[in-house]
Amino acid sequence: MKIKAFTKGDSTRRQLIEVGARLFHQQGYHNTGLQQILKQAALTKGSFYFHFKDKESFALAIIEQQICMFKENLNQHLGNEKFNAEQKITAFHQFFLEIFTRNQFKGGCPIGNFSQEMADVSGLFADKIKHAFNGMTRCFKLVIDQGQQQGHFKAELNSLDTANFVVNSWEGAVLRMKASQNAEPLENWYQFVRLLLIN
Amino acid sequence: MKIKAFTKGDSTRRQLIEVGARLFHQQGYHNTGLQQILKQAALTKGSFYFHFKDKESFALAIIEQQICMFKENLNQHLGNEKFNAEQKITAFHQFFLEIFTRNQFKGGCPIGNFSQEMADVSGLFADKIKHAFNGMTRCFKLVIDQGQQQGHFKAELNSLDTANFVVNSWEGAVLRMKASQNAEPLENWYQFVRLLLIN
């Protein structure tokens, strides 16, 4: 019985996070009310408060899960040892280009969105987002180190500074994409990152 | 009498825009209620609806005014004919670095914020933001053209593509700054834009 109850609670929590993540991504955190989340998840207020103290701790759970998913995607492409450094960056670019194209260039990067909307509002969010960006930077740094060691990437670049620039410029491209509603900013990013890195 | 009434209405409108712009910038559009705006502006609902149809048209008036101010700032630095192309970019960087430092790296770029929060929600916003980004790109393109003509900047760069990349990567740096809460992303942007452009 206990196990069954736990499993049910677990799937309720998962469902809330899934619906919340989708709505926050589409509409933003402040633009999404608890009522709308509960309606779309077909759940009651009681089940929400059984799992989460308030909307903020709910959003923190969502951002944690999104960071995990993002890490998986980064590992799958930037950490794929079948590829050389140049191919890893191409794989990263193509993967997100495909996702954004499928979403008609709406939504953007969930972590970037949270940064824009929440970093100033709550220190807890700022910390989580800062760590997510630092994690993404570390992934790119490893790729740049590898490309430099293999002689494909410019040896004179500081790999950590370069990784930070690559990450920030990608976030900027995704932001511009939301306004331009086409893939141009992402293709532009790919073109200039290759120009910056490749010998 | 007529002139006096017009002047008063004009100053009410200006005051609403000023307070709204500050609150939207600090807290975001959806996180700011009309009540809070009216309270801080010490005005009534009636005076708001005399000037604006609804919150959305109010926000559109704000973004228009912010685009105007931003254009002025861009002209003052990127369009300052006392400077050569390299100095124009330094002037742009230092101007915004100073503003953001004074704001303790909070708030970020009002146009970038609107893009993140509103581009998906309303086509009217997406259009305004797209034009603002395109205007900023044109300013940088002129500087890059000048730098290339004067032989300071790399001649092989396509100036429009490069200007787009410079603009997008700056927006990304400002976004990262909100999470890192320091000037590093802006300094990083300046370093890499110089590396990209200068011969």
XYZ file of C-alpha atoms in Angstrom:
398
model
C 0.000 0.000 0.000
C 2.727 2.397 1.024
C 4.644 1.782 -2.183
C 1.520 2.243 -4.280
C 0.711 5.551 -2.564
C 4.266 6.721 -3.098
C 4.136 5.803 -6.780
C 0.882 7.684 -7.276
C 2.239 10.758 -5.500
C 5.362 10.541 -7.590
C 3.413 10.507 -10.847
C 1.248 13.443 -9.648
C 4.406 15.434 -8.903
C 5.833 14.510 -12.311
C 2.617 15.539 -14.026
C 2.535 18.916 -12.255
C 6.154 19.557 -13.217
C 5.497 18.557 -16.825
C 2.481 20.859 -17.226
C 4.136 23.690 -15.284
C 7.337 23.455 -17.328
C 5.365 23.626 -20.582
C 3.238 26.598 -19.485
C 6.161 28.549 -17.956
C 8.116 27.946 -21.167
C 5.263 29.079 -23.415
C 3.959 31.986 -21.339
C 6.519 32.829 -18.662
C 6.406 32.302 -14.898
C 4.443 35.381 -13.884
C 2.011 35.012 -16.754
C 1.001 31.509 -15.625
C -1.467 31.076 -12.773
C -1.760 28.063 -10.492
C -5.387 27.607 -11.614
C -4.325 27.128 -15.224
C -1.691 24.559 -14.226
C -4.186 22.604 -12.112
C -6.823 22.713 -14.849
C -4.444 21.422 -17.518
C -3.050 18.757 -15.185
C -6.608 17.857 -14.069
C -5.472 17.993 -10.425
C -6.669 19.749 -7.271
C -5.062 22.490 -5.189
C -4.627 19.919 -2.417
C -2.407 17.694 -4.530
C -0.300 20.712 -5.528
C 0.298 21.779 -1.921
C 1.005 18.185 -0.921
C 4.074 18.346 -3.189
C 5.095 22.022 -3.215
C 5.163 24.758 -0.583
C 4.303 27.517 -3.081
C 4.612 28.596 -6.721
C 8.240 29.609 -6.210
C 9.387 26.231 -4.863
C 7.391 24.612 -7.685
C 9.304 26.717 -10.211
C 12.593 25.806 -8.529
C 11.740 22.101 -8.930
C 10.936 22.766 -12.606
C 14.168 24.601 -13.269
C 16.131 21.790 -11.571
C 14.503 19.245 -13.836
C 15.116 21.424 -16.900
C 18.784 21.773 -15.965
C 19.002 17.954 -15.754
C 17.406 17.549 -19.185
C 19.625 20.241 -20.651
C 22.723 18.520 -19.187
C 21.649 15.270 -20.830
C 21.271 17.036 -24.181
C 24.657 18.710 -23.795
C 26.339 15.391 -22.896
C 24.669 13.697 -25.841
C 26.185 16.219 -28.267
C 29.090 18.121 -26.706
C 30.153 15.018 -24.777
C 29.729 12.509 -27.619
C 33.122 10.871 -28.011
C 32.267 9.601 -31.511
C 32.755 13.205 -32.669
C 35.784 15.450 -32.847
C 35.511 18.928 -31.293
C 34.217 20.587 -34.473
C 31.591 17.885 -34.972
C 30.461 18.211 -31.340
C 29.630 21.879 -31.866
C 27.838 21.072 -35.116
C 25.833 18.346 -33.337
C 24.877 20.799 -30.553
C 23.818 23.426 -33.098
C 21.797 21.039 -35.241
C 20.039 19.453 -32.277
C 18.735 22.770 -30.922
C 18.063 24.191 -34.382
C 15.769 21.231 -35.018
C 13.946 21.628 -31.688
C 13.471 25.390 -32.146
C 12.317 24.947 -35.744
C 9.778 22.339 -34.600
C 8.546 24.854 -31.964
C 8.279 27.534 -34.683
C 11.017 29.539 -32.900
C 8.799 30.128 -29.891
C 9.629 29.410 -26.258
C 13.375 29.832 -26.529
C 15.747 28.501 -23.881
C 13.916 27.715 -20.605
C 17.013 28.580 -18.564
C 17.541 31.850 -20.446
C 13.877 32.705 -19.918
C 14.109 32.060 -16.193
C 17.260 34.191 -16.087
C 15.515 37.113 -17.802
C 12.345 36.862 -15.742
C 13.511 35.595 -12.351
C 17.222 36.307 -11.708
C 16.433 39.747 -10.262
C 13.321 38.636 -8.395
C 14.753 35.810 -6.302
C 18.295 35.009 -5.169
C 17.476 31.292 -5.179
C 16.673 31.466 -8.902
C 19.751 33.558 -9.674
C 21.932 30.905 -7.988
C 20.357 27.993 -9.843
C 20.602 29.817 -13.176
C 24.187 30.851 -12.518
C 25.138 27.225 -11.898
C 23.303 26.086 -15.021
C 25.200 28.612 -17.160
C 28.484 27.610 -15.492
C 27.747 23.950 -16.214
C 27.059 24.720 -19.883
C 30.295 26.720 -19.993
C 32.278 23.765 -18.588
C 30.868 21.504 -21.346
C 32.001 23.932 -24.049
C 35.365 24.456 -22.351
C 36.105 20.710 -22.563
C 35.245 20.739 -26.277
C 37.450 23.779 -26.896
C 40.327 22.182 -24.934
C 39.968 19.050 -27.061
C 39.872 21.049 -30.316
C 42.994 22.922 -29.280
C 44.821 19.719 -28.294
C 43.923 18.147 -31.638
C 45.135 21.257 -33.447
C 41.756 22.112 -35.040
C 40.988 25.130 -32.841
C 43.086 28.263 -32.380
C 45.661 27.582 -29.657
C 45.895 31.233 -28.554
C 42.307 31.345 -27.203
C 41.751 31.077 -23.465
C 39.342 28.136 -23.417
C 37.311 29.235 -20.373
C 36.810 32.821 -21.593
C 35.970 31.516 -25.049
C 33.480 28.990 -23.656
C 31.756 31.775 -21.722
C 31.510 33.883 -24.871
C 30.185 30.928 -26.881
C 27.502 30.222 -24.240
C 26.453 33.865 -23.841
C 26.314 34.504 -27.575
C 24.175 31.394 -28.017
C 21.727 32.626 -25.367
C 21.637 35.960 -27.201
C 20.971 34.228 -30.522
C 18.064 32.320 -28.946
C 16.687 35.593 -27.544
C 16.906 37.281 -30.957
C 15.270 34.228 -32.552
C 12.163 34.808 -30.413
C 11.805 38.256 -32.002
C 12.880 37.367 -35.553
C 10.851 34.128 -35.540
C 13.288 32.398 -37.843
C 16.527 30.385 -37.691
C 18.797 33.222 -38.858
C 20.217 34.134 -35.423
C 21.093 30.483 -34.735
C 22.778 30.050 -38.141
C 24.586 33.351 -37.602
C 25.850 32.105 -34.205
C 27.111 28.852 -35.736
C 28.915 30.705 -38.520
C 30.707 33.103 -36.144
C 31.561 30.517 -33.503
C 33.261 28.442 -36.216
C 35.081 31.555 -37.444
C 36.211 32.301 -33.889
C 37.367 28.765 -33.043
C 38.623 26.970 -36.140
C 42.189 27.373 -37.351
C -7.342 76.833 -20.935
C -7.184 74.283 -23.689
C -3.414 74.402 -23.803
C -3.183 74.031 -20.022
C -5.440 70.939 -20.035
C -3.391 69.387 -22.810
C -0.167 70.019 -20.899
C -1.532 68.395 -17.754
C -2.697 65.302 -19.641
C 0.651 65.132 -21.337
C 2.516 65.163 -18.051
C 0.162 62.489 -16.602
C 0.878 60.292 -19.601
C 4.620 60.887 -19.193
C 4.448 60.049 -15.508
C 2.563 56.803 -16.142
C 5.119 55.776 -18.759
C 8.005 56.641 -16.458
C 6.665 54.609 -13.524
C 5.536 51.742 -15.764
C 8.901 51.583 -17.528
C 10.741 51.417 -14.208
C 8.487 48.707 -12.752
C 8.416 46.592 -15.935
C 12.210 46.850 -16.081
C 12.667 45.843 -12.427
C 9.964 43.178 -12.181
C 8.813 42.257 -15.663
C 5.545 42.989 -17.475
C 3.411 40.162 -16.111
C 4.741 40.596 -12.594
C 3.581 44.226 -12.475
C -0.038 45.037 -11.763
C -1.899 48.170 -12.804
C -2.667 48.883 -9.127
C 1.032 49.085 -8.272
C 1.675 51.455 -11.183
C -1.206 53.734 -10.170
C -0.127 53.720 -6.529
C 3.465 54.650 -7.332
C 2.369 57.292 -9.837
C -0.255 58.576 -7.365
C -2.864 58.534 -10.139
C -6.335 57.059 -10.588
C -7.610 54.302 -12.860
C -9.574 56.969 -14.747
C -6.440 58.872 -15.734
C -4.826 55.628 -16.899
C -7.760 54.710 -19.147
C -7.941 58.265 -20.460
C -4.495 57.708 -21.994
C -4.313 53.962 -22.668
C -6.797 51.368 -23.878
C -5.317 48.593 -21.727
C -2.094 47.288 -20.151
C -0.869 45.962 -23.493
C -1.174 49.282 -25.329
C 0.448 50.947 -22.299
C 3.399 48.524 -22.588
C 3.621 49.228 -26.325
C 3.885 52.972 -25.579
C 6.622 52.188 -23.042
C 8.611 50.037 -25.419
C 8.347 52.734 -28.100
C 9.748 55.290 -25.703
C 12.518 52.905 -24.617
C 13.461 52.281 -28.234
C 13.729 56.064 -28.735
C 15.957 56.434 -25.674
C 18.077 53.488 -26.730
C 18.470 54.989 -30.230
C 19.658 58.228 -28.658
C 22.236 56.324 -26.583
C 23.400 54.402 -29.621
C 23.730 57.587 -31.689
C 25.630 59.272 -28.897
C 28.259 56.499 -28.869
C 28.150 54.439 -32.065
C 27.254 57.535 -34.080
C 29.741 59.917 -32.449
C 31.890 61.226 -35.303
C 34.619 62.397 -32.894
C 35.537 58.697 -32.557
C 36.983 56.180 -34.993
C 35.191 52.824 -35.333
C 37.177 51.120 -32.553
C 36.559 54.019 -30.171
C 32.828 53.982 -30.958
C 32.544 50.384 -29.799
C 34.566 51.183 -26.668
C 32.297 54.161 -25.950
C 29.188 51.960 -26.370
C 30.643 49.298 -24.068
C 31.734 51.739 -21.367
C 28.445 53.627 -21.386
C 26.329 50.524 -20.753
C 28.889 48.982 -18.390
C 28.585 52.098 -16.243
C 24.773 52.032 -16.278
C 24.588 48.333 -15.446
C 27.200 48.677 -12.683
C 25.204 51.551 -11.187
C 22.093 49.302 -11.289
C 24.079 46.512 -9.574
C 23.688 44.380 -12.714
C 19.930 44.136 -12.242
C 17.256 44.976 -14.787
C 19.268 44.221 -17.892
C 18.254 45.473 -21.335
C 14.572 46.580 -21.409
C 14.254 45.548 -25.055
C 15.856 42.146 -24.409
C 13.519 41.650 -21.452
C 10.465 42.468 -23.532
C 11.734 40.066 -26.197
C 12.093 37.235 -23.687
C 8.777 37.878 -21.980
C 6.520 39.204 -24.737
C 7.713 38.188 -28.223
C 5.766 34.914 -28.064
C 2.725 36.394 -26.346
C 1.864 39.186 -28.775
C 2.660 39.713 -32.444
C 2.612 43.491 -31.926
C 5.433 43.208 -29.373
C 7.416 40.804 -31.555
C 7.255 43.333 -34.418
C 8.369 46.279 -32.283
C 11.217 44.265 -30.752
C 12.305 42.940 -34.148
C 12.544 46.497 -35.464
C 14.458 47.634 -32.378
C 17.023 44.853 -32.846
C 17.266 45.625 -36.566
C 17.871 49.307 -35.760
C 20.648 48.413 -33.323
C 22.143 46.127 -35.962
C 22.149 48.963 -38.524
C 24.060 51.191 -36.073
C 26.752 48.537 -35.583
C 26.857 47.809 -39.333
C 27.738 51.452 -40.058
C 30.549 51.304 -37.477
C 31.892 48.054 -38.928
C 31.725 49.489 -42.478
C 33.669 52.524 -41.274
C 36.276 50.361 -39.484
C 36.750 48.289 -42.610
C 37.059 51.368 -44.847
C 39.646 52.829 -42.483
C 41.542 49.527 -42.506
C 41.189 48.912 -38.746
C 38.658 46.081 -38.992
C 38.989 42.802 -40.879
C 37.955 43.378 -44.497
C 36.784 39.796 -45.054
C 33.863 40.075 -42.592
C 30.362 40.602 -43.976
C 29.405 43.733 -42.058
C 25.665 42.980 -41.737
C 26.167 39.402 -40.512
C 28.872 40.595 -38.135
C 26.681 43.398 -36.810
C 23.905 40.887 -36.124
C 26.330 38.655 -34.250
C 27.692 41.605 -32.248
C 24.157 42.676 -31.263
C 22.971 39.161 -30.364
C 26.088 38.339 -28.361
C 25.702 41.614 -26.449
C 22.102 40.748 -25.564
C 23.357 37.335 -24.414
C 26.052 38.945 -22.284
C 23.438 41.186 -20.646
C 21.257 38.130 -19.967
C 24.182 36.258 -18.386
C 25.034 39.353 -16.340
C 21.615 39.165 -14.661
C 22.506 35.676 -13.387
C 26.197 36.286 -12.619
C 25.485 39.684 -11.031
C 28.836 41.078 -12.093
C 30.453 42.786 -15.081
C 32.331 39.712 -16.336
C 29.960 38.840 -19.221
C 30.122 42.442 -20.517
C 33.932 42.546 -20.307
C 34.052 39.131 -21.984
C 31.829 40.432 -24.813
C 34.060 43.479 -25.329
C 37.207 41.333 -25.425
C 35.809 38.904 -28.017
C 34.146 41.536 -30.197
C 37.527 43.312 -30.450
C 39.206 39.987 -31.266
C 36.594 39.334 -33.943
C 36.734 42.777 -35.555
C 40.195 44.298 -35.231
C 42.940 43.519 -37.704
